[in-house]
Short mmCIF file of C-alpha atoms in Angstrom, two decimals:
data_model
loop_
_atom_site.label_atom_id
_atom_site.label_comp_id
_atom_site.label_asym_id
_atom_site.label_seq_id
_atom_site.Cartn_x
_atom_site.Cartn_y
_atom_site.Cartn_z
CA ALA A 1 22.92 11.80 -7.06
CA ILE A 2 23.03 11.67 -10.88
CA ASP A 3 22.87 7.86 -10.79
CA ILE A 4 19.81 7.99 -8.53
CA ALA A 5 18.11 10.45 -10.87
CA LYS A 6 18.92 8.30 -13.92
CA ASN A 7 17.69 5.16 -12.18
CA MET A 8 14.43 6.80 -11.08
CA HIS A 9 13.88 8.14 -14.59
CA LEU A 10 14.43 4.64 -16.05
CA VAL A 11 11.88 3.18 -13.60
CA MET A 12 9.29 5.94 -14.14
CA GLU A 13 9.56 5.80 -17.92
CA SER A 14 8.93 2.03 -17.90
CA GLY A 15 5.23 2.57 -17.19
CA HIS A 16 2.52 4.40 -19.11
CA GLY A 17 -0.70 6.07 -17.96
CA ALA A 18 -2.03 4.53 -14.74
CA GLN A 19 1.13 2.43 -14.36
CA MET A 20 3.35 5.52 -14.46
CA ASN A 21 1.04 7.33 -12.04
CA PHE A 22 1.29 4.45 -9.56
CA LEU A 23 5.08 4.30 -9.93
CA GLU A 24 5.24 8.05 -9.18
CA LEU A 25 3.32 7.45 -5.94
CA ILE A 26 4.98 4.25 -4.74
CA VAL A 27 8.66 4.70 -5.66
CA PRO A 28 9.44 7.62 -3.30
CA GLU A 29 7.68 5.80 -0.42
CA ALA A 30 9.55 2.56 -1.21
CA LEU A 31 12.88 4.44 -1.22
CA ARG A 32 12.05 5.95 2.20
CA LEU A 33 11.09 2.51 3.51
CA GLN A 34 14.35 1.06 2.20
CA ILE A 35 16.27 3.51 4.42
CA SER A 36 13.97 3.39 7.47
CA HIS A 37 13.08 -0.34 7.56
CA GLY A 38 15.73 -2.13 5.46
CA ILE A 39 13.34 -3.53 2.84
CA PRO A 40 14.75 -3.26 -0.70
CA ALA A 41 12.73 -0.76 -2.73
CA ALA A 42 12.47 -3.19 -5.67
CA ALA A 43 10.69 -5.71 -3.42
CA THR A 44 8.25 -3.13 -2.05
CA VAL A 45 7.37 -1.68 -5.46
CA ALA A 46 7.07 -5.05 -7.22
CA MET A 47 4.94 -6.60 -4.48
CA ALA A 48 2.62 -3.57 -4.37
CA ILE A 49 2.25 -3.61 -8.17
CA TYR A 50 1.54 -7.34 -8.24
CA GLU A 51 -0.76 -7.44 -5.20
CA SER A 52 -2.78 -4.33 -6.11
CA ASN A 53 -2.61 -4.31 -9.95
CA TYR A 54 -0.91 -0.89 -9.92
CA GLY A 55 -3.17 0.35 -7.14
CA ARG A 56 -6.35 -0.58 -9.06
CA SER A 57 -7.58 -3.59 -7.04
CA GLU A 58 -10.65 -3.15 -4.86
CA LEU A 59 -8.52 -3.80 -1.78
CA ALA A 60 -6.20 -0.94 -2.80
CA THR A 61 -8.80 1.56 -4.03
CA ALA A 62 -11.35 1.06 -1.24
CA TYR A 63 -9.10 0.13 1.69
CA HIS A 64 -5.55 1.29 0.79
CA ASN A 65 -4.22 -2.25 1.26
CA TYR A 66 -1.62 -2.45 -1.54
CA PHE A 67 0.01 -5.68 -0.32
CA GLY A 68 -2.95 -8.00 0.26
CA ILE A 69 -2.13 -8.25 3.96
CA LYS A 70 -4.77 -10.21 5.82
CA ALA A 71 -6.18 -9.17 9.19
CA SER A 72 -5.93 -12.68 10.68
CA ASP A 73 -3.08 -11.75 13.04
CA PRO A 74 -4.59 -11.12 16.52
CA SER A 75 -2.19 -8.18 17.01
CA TRP A 76 -4.04 -6.26 14.24
CA LYS A 77 -6.48 -3.93 16.01
CA GLY A 78 -7.29 -1.72 13.01
CA PRO A 79 -10.25 -1.79 10.64
CA ARG A 80 -10.84 -4.87 8.47
CA ALA A 81 -12.63 -5.64 5.20
CA TYR A 82 -14.15 -9.02 4.30
CA GLN A 83 -13.15 -9.76 0.69
CA SER A 84 -12.99 -12.64 -1.75
CA THR A 85 -9.50 -13.98 -2.41
CA ARG A 86 -7.63 -17.02 -3.68
CA ASP A 87 -5.71 -19.29 -1.34
CA LYS A 88 -3.73 -22.09 -2.95
CA GLY A 89 -5.81 -21.59 -6.10
CA GLN A 90 -9.18 -21.89 -4.30
CA LYS A 91 -11.67 -19.01 -4.12
CA THR A 92 -12.44 -18.12 -0.53
CA MET A 93 -13.27 -15.16 1.73
CA ALA A 94 -10.92 -13.53 4.22
CA TYR A 95 -10.50 -10.43 6.37
CA PHE A 96 -7.93 -7.91 5.15
CA ARG A 97 -6.34 -4.94 6.88
CA CYS A 98 -7.64 -1.47 6.00
CA TYR A 99 -5.36 1.57 5.97
CA PRO A 100 -6.13 5.30 5.68
CA ASP A 101 -3.64 5.90 2.81
CA LEU A 102 -0.74 4.53 0.74
CA LYS A 103 1.94 5.62 3.21
CA SER A 104 0.17 3.78 6.08
CA SER A 105 -0.16 0.67 3.90
CA ILE A 106 3.56 0.66 3.15
CA LEU A 107 4.41 1.12 6.83
CA GLY A 108 1.93 -1.64 7.68
CA TYR A 109 3.68 -3.95 5.21
CA ALA A 110 7.06 -3.18 6.83
CA GLU A 111 5.71 -3.65 10.36
CA PHE A 112 4.01 -6.91 9.34
CA LEU A 113 7.32 -8.30 8.03
CA HIS A 114 9.34 -6.99 10.99
CA SER A 115 6.86 -8.33 13.55
CA SER A 116 7.49 -11.98 12.66
CA ASP A 117 10.75 -13.77 13.41
CA ARG A 118 10.18 -16.01 10.40
CA TYR A 119 11.03 -13.10 8.05
CA LYS A 120 14.12 -11.95 10.01
CA GLU A 121 16.55 -13.58 7.55
CA ALA A 122 15.15 -11.51 4.67
CA PHE A 123 16.40 -8.27 6.22
CA ALA A 124 19.98 -9.34 5.52
CA CYS A 125 19.13 -9.05 1.77
CA ARG A 126 19.75 -5.68 0.11
CA ASN A 127 18.64 -7.07 -3.26
CA GLY A 128 14.88 -7.05 -3.93
CA GLU A 129 14.84 -10.40 -5.71
CA LYS A 130 16.69 -12.15 -2.86
CA PHE A 131 14.46 -10.41 -0.30
CA VAL A 132 11.29 -11.71 -1.99
CA GLN A 133 12.74 -15.23 -2.38
CA THR A 134 13.60 -15.25 1.33
CA VAL A 135 10.17 -14.07 2.57
CA LEU A 136 8.50 -16.61 0.28
CA LYS A 137 10.68 -19.41 1.66
CA ALA A 138 9.58 -18.28 5.13
CA GLY A 139 5.92 -18.75 4.14
CA TYR A 140 4.78 -15.29 2.98
CA CYS A 141 2.52 -16.57 0.20
CA PRO A 142 1.54 -20.08 -0.93
CA ASP A 143 1.08 -19.05 -4.61
CA GLN A 144 3.48 -21.15 -6.72
CA ASP A 145 3.73 -18.42 -9.40
CA TYR A 146 4.32 -15.54 -6.97
CA LEU A 147 8.09 -15.29 -7.43
CA LYS A 148 7.88 -15.63 -11.22
CA ASN A 149 5.28 -12.84 -11.35
CA ILE A 150 7.28 -10.58 -9.02
CA LEU A 151 10.43 -11.08 -11.10
CA THR A 152 8.50 -10.21 -14.28
CA VAL A 153 7.35 -6.94 -12.67
CA MET A 154 10.90 -6.18 -11.44
CA GLN A 155 12.34 -6.69 -14.93
CA ARG A 156 9.58 -4.78 -16.74
CA HIS A 157 10.14 -1.71 -14.57
CA HIS A 158 13.93 -2.03 -14.02
CA LEU A 159 13.28 -2.05 -10.27
CA SER A 160 16.65 -3.49 -9.25
CA ASN A 161 18.01 0.00 -10.02
CA LEU A 162 16.23 1.25 -6.88
CA ASP A 163 17.98 -1.12 -4.46
CA LEU A 164 20.96 -0.01 -2.41
CA PRO A 165 24.26 -1.59 -3.46
CA GLU A 166 25.14 -4.90 -1.73
#
């Protein structure tokens, strides 16, 4: 328990102001998700930070979509928002999922990953970095810099300390 407390303190202290506030909101939810859905907490936190700019993007503030998950999947029956985005470097418009709150967004992210067989291999990874590499290989995001940016966020905030041991 002392190690967990030290690790959480290290992560929380790595941000300042709005960054620290977002870490305080997302880390406990990511730790719960790690236990309930098998997604390493480092992956969840880093992807939410990167996709939502610490919860400050319009998609996050207006629609509680912290992971940039599109509403193109026909199984999505919830509300949608039409927003500008970049796909393969090109500006375009797309429909994105809307959620009522942060917790729903995190569960939606987990359900999205679990609902597709192409991401199945990632759930064997307990390490956030390996998890992200595996979902990217499976086609999660076409952005060439995605992994580099996620790894930068993981290092800046010492997020690997949140993952369960291998």
